Amino acid sequence: MKISARVGQVPPSMTLAISAKAKAMKAEGIDVCSFSAGEPDFATPKHIVEAAKQALDEGKTRYGPAAGEMKLRSAIAQKLQTDNQLNYSAENVQVTNGGKQSLFNAILALIEPGDEVIIPAPYWVSYPEMVKLAEGTPIIVPTTAETQYKITPEQLKATITAKTKLFVLNSPSNPTGVVYTPDEIRALAEVAIDADIWAISDEIYEKILYDGAQHLSIGAVSPEMLDRTITSNGFAKAFSMTGWRVGYLAAPVALIKATSTLQSHSTSNVCTFAQYGALEALTSPESPGCIEQMRQAFAQRRTYILDRIHSIPGMSAPQPDGAFYVFVDISSTGLNSLEFCDRLLEKYHVAAVPGIAFGTDTCLRLSYATDMTSIEKGMDRLEQFVRSL
Ligand code: PLP
């Protein structure tokens, strides 16, 4: 069988592969401490679950509009206005099967073969592959710990060519956890407007912030920027709803029409009753308290894990002001990230994701979306491993 070149060129997601390997080892009875998962370890808040149950009881089990239930699109537009100062209405919004489909829809609808898409590295694993699937060219811009792994306006400007269509911004970032300051966002917007390119702003971790970090949506910088911005977000991380598969895309109406057509020929609407759970998540007065409770648990783990990393000779990480990841520099060990993570998993039963999965081979990603006991045990083992090298 010959797989198409389009799909054949794309490797499977390394983060999912590592999580699967760690789970398989656990199933064999091995005591694995896993720092690999990209999902909160909390149950979905009860009021959200109840709303979906009620939707089922009410018979909300039928096909719906491909772009999403109108009530949910309106609530998302309202949220984007209130929380993000983005001037969108319901027709600017499409409900998607997670943030993943929202990014994929947007890239497929916007990118022509040969178009260049600027992606700062370290990047979330799926961005370059989505661009390749759309027959575009990912242009990876390496960043360093000196700039906290953030692309600078100068770097962005220097990378833009006549073929550049789009640049990808992810703040708070997976895998580094770093957050662009409002001034940094404004400076990037200025470059994008001057060069007449689009931005995709992946804001899926916007609610998970620490130490007073501020999130600014790039589309809120000015109306000119809003016209060239695609805002992608979802319910997975903030509301611990990873398996629900509800996300959304907000953009100029012409693009939403195109992505809705695309979705109408692929997955159609997002699971109807799941959308009613998402509606409850956005509109219930109980939700902010639930988000805050989870954020506080993450904050406590973050402090612990950073202290431990800083106490291991040769290890360092930039201060992650958001999300639930720490991106640890392991270059002093002389191992590349795959060797490091393989040995760590095989011999010390600790799962971490090699930085190469994110385009940065001198680092690894630790997710602290796991319980404190596993974090403590896993950090003991990581320290033992590094000291043994
Ligand atoms: N964007 C980033 C940066 C992510 O880390 C993830 C999930 O890990 C997604 C998008 C997609 O999230 P989902 O499709 O589960 O909503």
mmCIF file of C-alpha atoms in Angstrom, residues 97 216 271 273 299 358 371 381 386:
data_model
loop_
_atom_site.group_PDB
_atom_site.id
_atom_site.type_symbol
_atom_site.label_atom_id
_atom_site.label_comp_id
_atom_site.label_asym_id
_atom_site.label_seq_id
_atom_site.Cartn_x
_atom_site.Cartn_y
_atom_site.Cartn_z
ATOM 1 C CA ASN A 97 -13.307 19.366 17.966
ATOM 2 C CA LEU A 216 -2.897 39.897 26.055
ATOM 3 C CA CYS A 271 -20.815 16.340 19.720
ATOM 4 C CA PHE A 273 -24.444 17.499 24.171
ATOM 5 C CA ALA A 299 0.948 26.909 41.277
ATOM 6 C CA PHE A 358 9.376 20.544 20.138
ATOM 7 C CA ASP A 371 -0.302 14.588 41.630
ATOM 8 C CA ARG A 381 14.553 9.812 40.570
ATOM 9 C CA VAL A 386 21.432 13.290 36.647
#
